Amino acid sequence: MAINWFKYSAPTMFYPLAGKLIPWFAVSSAILFAAGLYLGFVVAPADATQGEFYRIIYIHVPTSMLSMFLYLVMAGYAALGLIFNTRLSAMMASAIAPTGALFAFIALWTGALWGKPMWGTWWVWDARLTSELILLFLYLGFISLHASIDDPRRADRAAALLAIVGSVNVPIIYFSVKWWNTLHQGSTIKFSGTSMQVTMQHAMFTMLAACWLYAVAVVLSRVRSIILERERHTKWIAELSEVKS
Amino acid sequence: MSLDIWMRENPLTYVWLGSYAVAFLVFAVEIAMVMHKRKITLQQVRQTIEVEESE
């Protein structure tokens, strides 16, 4: 049976679907976080050169990857909203921005905590670190710009332009360790494979999946509030059971 | 300087408190904010509907 996915681009259809999916994503995320922490702290061995400090990677790498990926998803939704004038796309972009910003913040914070024992400093104006900081500012700029314009549709369009232009920063972050001489190490996980020890890989990919599912659950929860807020004058919102009760 | 010595003597505590505790605290705050936003939005929507119905 073919499913018409386009029907879920309508807030009326997406709202109940998101409500059903959130508990699944949230519970799966909690289970994977527990499994990832067990694998990362109990099963995986200490690193030969970095000792126990390397264990920061299990939160640092997933949050860094997701901060970049979520930005691209946000910019994609913003572009869809700008081009096709679809309501849900702009709402999704607005819902992703705070989570992306928090992931960028955690990536920078945990990176600083890793940097201190490894490099002897919390921060350097290295290409990777600086471009990740710019990513955080882009997220904050998107949120601020959107909040500063009263008309939501105009706010969507203005913020979408910023998101699309800012997406050029994502490949800069990714390739910064190749293009410039940086203190930050090169990518251990590449599209071609990885040299990382197997249990370390398991722990990191489990934590990555946990962060992924967490992000989806939180974004879906947030977008449901945005839908309620923006569609509050419509009949279908008035007929929702949670609104009536 | 004392922090340097402490972190090298207690690397796992440093990693846990500095990175994971902060990250999970951030996640907890975000979840609380999302839940609060939903509660407030539902209240606002109910008020809007009441006003529209009374008109």
Short mmCIF file of C-alpha atoms in Angstrom, two decimals:
data_model
loop_
_atom_site.label_atom_id
_atom_site.label_comp_id
_atom_site.label_asym_id
_atom_site.label_seq_id
_atom_site.Cartn_x
_atom_site.Cartn_y
_atom_site.Cartn_z
CA MET A 1 0.00 0.00 0.00
CA ALA A 2 1.47 3.33 -1.06
CA ILE A 3 1.58 6.05 1.58
CA ASN A 4 1.09 9.62 0.46
CA TRP A 5 3.83 11.29 2.52
CA PHE A 6 2.93 14.75 1.22
CA LYS A 7 -0.23 14.72 3.28
CA TYR A 8 1.98 14.94 6.40
CA SER A 9 3.25 18.32 5.23
CA ALA A 10 -0.09 19.73 6.37
CA PRO A 11 -0.07 20.78 10.06
CA THR A 12 -3.49 19.12 10.53
CA MET A 13 -2.04 15.71 9.64
CA PHE A 14 1.44 16.23 11.07
CA TYR A 15 0.32 17.35 14.55
CA PRO A 16 -1.28 14.02 15.60
CA LEU A 17 1.45 11.98 13.88
CA ALA A 18 4.15 13.88 15.82
CA GLY A 19 2.24 13.29 19.04
CA LYS A 20 2.26 9.55 18.42
CA LEU A 21 5.96 9.43 17.47
CA ILE A 22 7.39 11.49 20.37
CA PRO A 23 7.16 8.76 23.09
CA TRP A 24 8.86 6.22 20.80
CA PHE A 25 11.76 8.55 20.04
CA ALA A 26 12.06 9.68 23.68
CA VAL A 27 12.10 6.16 25.15
CA SER A 28 14.50 4.85 22.47
CA SER A 29 16.79 7.81 23.14
CA ALA A 30 16.83 7.16 26.91
CA ILE A 31 17.63 3.46 26.36
CA LEU A 32 20.41 4.26 23.90
CA PHE A 33 21.89 6.92 26.20
CA ALA A 34 22.06 4.33 29.00
CA ALA A 35 23.59 1.75 26.65
CA GLY A 36 26.03 4.26 25.17
CA LEU A 37 27.25 5.40 28.58
CA TYR A 38 27.69 1.78 29.68
CA LEU A 39 29.66 0.97 26.53
CA GLY A 40 31.68 4.18 26.72
CA PHE A 41 32.60 4.06 30.39
CA VAL A 42 32.57 0.34 31.28
CA VAL A 43 33.23 -1.66 28.11
CA ALA A 44 35.52 0.60 26.05
CA PRO A 45 39.16 0.65 27.21
CA ALA A 46 41.14 3.76 28.13
CA ASP A 47 43.03 5.38 25.26
CA ALA A 48 46.75 4.61 24.96
CA THR A 49 47.79 8.27 24.75
CA GLN A 50 44.87 10.29 26.12
CA GLY A 51 43.95 8.02 29.04
CA GLU A 52 40.47 8.55 30.46
CA PHE A 53 40.11 12.07 29.04
CA TYR A 54 39.30 10.73 25.59
CA ARG A 55 35.90 9.53 26.92
CA ILE A 56 34.62 13.06 26.30
CA ILE A 57 34.34 12.03 22.63
CA TYR A 58 31.17 10.04 23.36
CA ILE A 59 29.31 13.30 23.95
CA HIS A 60 31.55 15.75 22.06
CA VAL A 61 31.56 14.03 18.66
CA PRO A 62 27.80 13.22 18.48
CA THR A 63 26.81 16.74 19.55
CA SER A 64 29.29 18.30 17.08
CA MET A 65 28.02 16.13 14.22
CA LEU A 66 24.41 16.87 15.07
CA SER A 67 25.00 20.60 15.45
CA MET A 68 26.18 20.64 11.81
CA PHE A 69 23.59 18.19 10.51
CA LEU A 70 20.69 19.93 12.24
CA TYR A 71 21.80 23.22 10.71
CA LEU A 72 21.58 21.71 7.23
CA VAL A 73 18.17 20.23 8.01
CA MET A 74 17.02 23.59 9.40
CA ALA A 75 18.31 25.42 6.30
CA GLY A 76 16.62 22.79 4.09
CA TYR A 77 13.27 23.31 5.79
CA ALA A 78 13.76 27.09 5.69
CA ALA A 79 14.47 26.90 1.94
CA LEU A 80 11.38 24.73 1.38
CA GLY A 81 9.28 27.26 3.27
CA LEU A 82 10.77 30.13 1.30
CA ILE A 83 10.35 28.50 -2.12
CA PHE A 84 7.03 26.67 -1.75
CA ASN A 85 5.54 28.84 1.01
CA THR A 86 4.67 25.73 3.03
CA ARG A 87 3.63 26.49 6.59
CA LEU A 88 5.04 23.41 8.27
CA SER A 89 8.54 23.80 6.76
CA ALA A 90 9.05 27.19 8.40
CA MET A 91 7.67 25.86 11.68
CA MET A 92 10.10 22.93 11.56
CA ALA A 93 13.03 25.30 10.91
CA SER A 94 12.02 27.37 13.96
CA ALA A 95 11.69 24.22 16.06
CA ILE A 96 15.12 22.89 15.09
CA ALA A 97 17.09 26.08 15.81
CA PRO A 98 17.13 25.96 19.67
CA THR A 99 18.11 22.27 19.73
CA GLY A 100 20.84 22.88 17.15
CA ALA A 101 22.13 25.82 19.19
CA LEU A 102 22.25 23.69 22.34
CA PHE A 103 24.14 20.93 20.51
CA ALA A 104 26.63 23.52 19.21
CA PHE A 105 27.02 24.88 22.75
CA ILE A 106 27.62 21.39 24.22
CA ALA A 107 30.10 20.64 21.40
CA LEU A 108 32.07 23.80 22.19
CA TRP A 109 31.86 23.27 25.96
CA THR A 110 32.98 19.64 25.88
CA GLY A 111 35.63 20.53 23.31
CA ALA A 112 37.06 23.11 25.71
CA LEU A 113 37.08 20.52 28.50
CA TRP A 114 38.92 18.13 26.23
CA GLY A 115 41.31 20.83 25.06
CA LYS A 116 42.51 21.77 28.53
CA PRO A 117 44.17 18.44 29.45
CA MET A 118 45.22 17.61 25.86
CA TRP A 119 46.38 20.98 24.48
CA GLY A 120 46.94 22.85 27.75
CA THR A 121 44.29 25.46 26.91
CA TRP A 122 40.49 25.77 26.99
CA TRP A 123 40.33 27.67 23.73
CA VAL A 124 42.41 28.60 20.67
CA TRP A 125 41.28 30.59 17.62
CA ASP A 126 41.73 27.47 15.53
CA ALA A 127 39.76 27.12 12.24
CA ARG A 128 37.59 24.21 13.51
CA LEU A 129 36.78 25.83 16.85
CA THR A 130 36.14 29.27 15.37
CA SER A 131 33.86 27.95 12.60
CA GLU A 132 31.88 25.92 15.18
CA LEU A 133 31.54 29.09 17.29
CA ILE A 134 30.24 30.89 14.18
CA LEU A 135 27.70 28.06 13.79
CA LEU A 136 26.45 28.75 17.34
CA PHE A 137 26.16 32.46 16.48
CA LEU A 138 24.26 31.59 13.29
CA TYR A 139 21.75 29.56 15.31
CA LEU A 140 21.41 32.41 17.83
CA GLY A 141 21.08 34.90 14.96
CA PHE A 142 18.31 32.79 13.39
CA ILE A 143 16.43 32.61 16.71
CA SER A 144 16.90 36.33 17.45
CA LEU A 145 15.92 37.46 13.96
CA HIS A 146 12.81 35.31 14.02
CA ALA A 147 11.84 36.62 17.45
CA SER A 148 12.42 40.26 16.48
CA ILE A 149 9.76 40.32 13.71
CA ASP A 150 6.12 40.31 14.85
CA ASP A 151 4.55 38.90 11.68
CA PRO A 152 5.43 35.15 11.72
CA ARG A 153 5.40 34.76 7.91
CA ARG A 154 7.78 37.71 7.44
CA ALA A 155 9.92 36.38 10.29
CA ASP A 156 10.04 32.98 8.56
CA ARG A 157 11.25 34.53 5.30
CA ALA A 158 13.92 36.74 6.90
CA ALA A 159 15.24 33.93 9.12
CA ALA A 160 15.17 31.51 6.16
CA LEU A 161 17.53 33.74 4.20
CA LEU A 162 19.95 33.84 7.13
CA ALA A 163 19.75 30.03 7.51
CA ILE A 164 20.39 29.44 3.80
CA VAL A 165 23.33 31.87 3.60
CA GLY A 166 24.76 30.50 6.86
CA SER A 167 24.72 26.92 5.58
CA VAL A 168 27.98 27.67 3.73
CA ASN A 169 29.62 27.49 7.17
CA VAL A 170 28.86 23.76 7.58
CA PRO A 171 31.29 22.48 4.91
CA ILE A 172 33.82 25.00 6.23
CA ILE A 173 33.57 23.35 9.69
CA TYR A 174 33.84 19.87 8.21
CA PHE A 175 36.79 20.56 5.92
CA SER A 176 38.56 23.10 8.19
CA VAL A 177 40.91 20.42 9.52
CA LYS A 178 41.95 19.61 5.94
CA TRP A 179 42.10 23.12 4.49
CA TRP A 180 44.10 24.71 7.31
CA ASN A 181 46.75 23.66 9.80
CA THR A 182 44.69 23.26 12.93
CA LEU A 183 45.36 22.21 16.50
CA HIS A 184 42.14 20.20 16.29
CA GLN A 185 42.77 16.66 15.14
CA GLY A 186 41.56 15.44 11.75
CA SER A 187 38.44 13.34 11.28
CA THR A 188 38.71 9.87 12.80
CA ILE A 189 35.40 8.79 11.28
CA LYS A 190 35.34 9.28 7.53
CA PHE A 191 32.97 8.22 4.81
CA SER A 192 35.64 5.67 3.80
CA GLY A 193 35.80 4.09 7.29
CA THR A 194 37.51 4.53 10.65
CA SER A 195 40.63 3.37 12.46
CA MET A 196 38.88 3.55 15.84
CA GLN A 197 38.84 0.53 18.16
CA VAL A 198 35.62 -1.50 17.77
CA THR A 199 34.11 -1.05 21.27
CA MET A 200 34.87 2.67 21.11
CA GLN A 201 33.03 2.77 17.77
CA HIS A 202 30.04 0.97 19.26
CA ALA A 203 29.88 3.40 22.18
CA MET A 204 30.17 6.44 19.93
CA PHE A 205 27.59 5.32 17.37
CA THR A 206 25.19 4.36 20.17
CA MET A 207 25.56 7.83 21.70
CA LEU A 208 25.16 9.37 18.24
CA ALA A 209 21.89 7.48 17.73
CA ALA A 210 20.75 8.51 21.24
CA CYS A 211 21.46 12.19 20.53
CA TRP A 212 19.71 11.84 17.16
CA LEU A 213 16.56 10.37 18.69
CA TYR A 214 16.62 12.93 21.49
CA ALA A 215 16.82 15.75 18.93
CA VAL A 216 13.89 14.32 16.94
CA ALA A 217 11.75 13.93 20.09
CA VAL A 218 12.45 17.47 21.31
CA VAL A 219 12.00 19.06 17.89
CA LEU A 220 8.68 17.26 17.35
CA SER A 221 7.50 18.39 20.79
CA ARG A 222 8.49 21.96 20.07
CA VAL A 223 6.92 22.02 16.61
CA ARG A 224 3.62 20.84 18.10
CA SER A 225 3.59 23.94 20.34
CA ILE A 226 4.45 26.14 17.35
CA ILE A 227 1.61 24.59 15.32
CA LEU A 228 -0.82 25.18 18.21
CA GLU A 229 0.32 28.78 18.52
CA ARG A 230 0.14 29.64 14.85
CA GLU A 231 -3.02 27.75 13.97
CA ARG A 232 -4.96 28.73 17.12
CA HIS A 233 -7.64 30.56 15.11
CA THR A 234 -8.48 27.49 13.05
CA LYS A 235 -11.35 25.11 13.63
CA TRP A 236 -9.28 21.92 13.82
CA ILE A 237 -7.26 23.28 16.76
CA ALA A 238 -10.47 24.09 18.66
CA GLU A 239 -11.59 20.49 18.15
CA LEU A 240 -8.43 18.90 19.58
CA SER A 241 -9.07 16.89 22.75
CA GLU A 242 -6.15 18.50 24.64
CA VAL A 243 -7.52 21.98 23.85
CA LYS A 244 -11.07 21.07 24.90
CA SER A 245 -10.02 19.49 28.23
CA MET B 1 47.20 25.35 38.45
CA SER B 2 45.37 23.44 41.18
CA LEU B 3 42.65 22.53 38.66
CA ASP B 4 45.33 21.08 36.37
CA ILE B 5 46.58 18.81 39.15
CA TRP B 6 43.04 17.87 40.25
CA MET B 7 41.92 16.94 36.71
CA ARG B 8 44.94 14.72 36.19
CA GLU B 9 44.38 12.98 39.51
CA ASN B 10 40.61 12.57 38.89
CA PRO B 11 40.17 12.28 35.12
CA LEU B 12 36.87 10.38 35.21
CA THR B 13 35.29 12.81 37.68
CA TYR B 14 36.49 15.67 35.49
CA VAL B 15 34.97 14.06 32.38
CA TRP B 16 31.70 13.18 34.13
CA LEU B 17 31.11 16.46 35.95
CA GLY B 18 32.52 18.73 33.28
CA SER B 19 31.05 17.16 30.16
CA TYR B 20 28.29 14.65 30.80
CA ALA B 21 26.68 16.32 33.82
CA VAL B 22 26.61 19.65 31.96
CA ALA B 23 25.29 18.06 28.75
CA PHE B 24 22.51 16.16 30.54
CA LEU B 25 21.65 19.28 32.56
CA VAL B 26 21.30 21.17 29.27
CA PHE B 27 19.06 18.40 27.91
CA ALA B 28 16.96 18.46 31.12
CA VAL B 29 16.55 22.25 30.89
CA GLU B 30 15.56 21.98 27.23
CA ILE B 31 12.96 19.28 27.98
CA ALA B 32 11.57 21.40 30.85
CA MET B 33 11.37 24.45 28.56
CA VAL B 34 9.58 22.47 25.83
CA MET B 35 7.06 21.09 28.34
CA HIS B 36 6.50 24.54 29.84
CA LYS B 37 6.04 26.06 26.38
CA ARG B 38 3.40 23.44 25.55
CA LYS B 39 1.55 24.11 28.81
CA ILE B 40 1.58 27.89 28.25
CA THR B 41 0.61 27.54 24.57
CA LEU B 42 -2.35 25.30 25.42
CA GLN B 43 -3.54 27.88 27.98
CA GLN B 44 -3.22 30.68 25.41
CA VAL B 45 -5.06 28.67 22.77
CA ARG B 46 -7.93 27.93 25.19
CA GLN B 47 -8.16 31.63 26.08
CA THR B 48 -8.17 32.62 22.40
CA ILE B 49 -10.96 30.15 21.67
CA GLU B 50 -13.00 31.36 24.66
CA VAL B 51 -12.66 34.99 23.50
CA GLU B 52 -13.59 34.08 19.92
CA GLU B 53 -16.61 32.07 21.06
CA SER B 54 -17.83 34.87 23.36
CA GLU B 55 -17.65 37.31 20.44
#
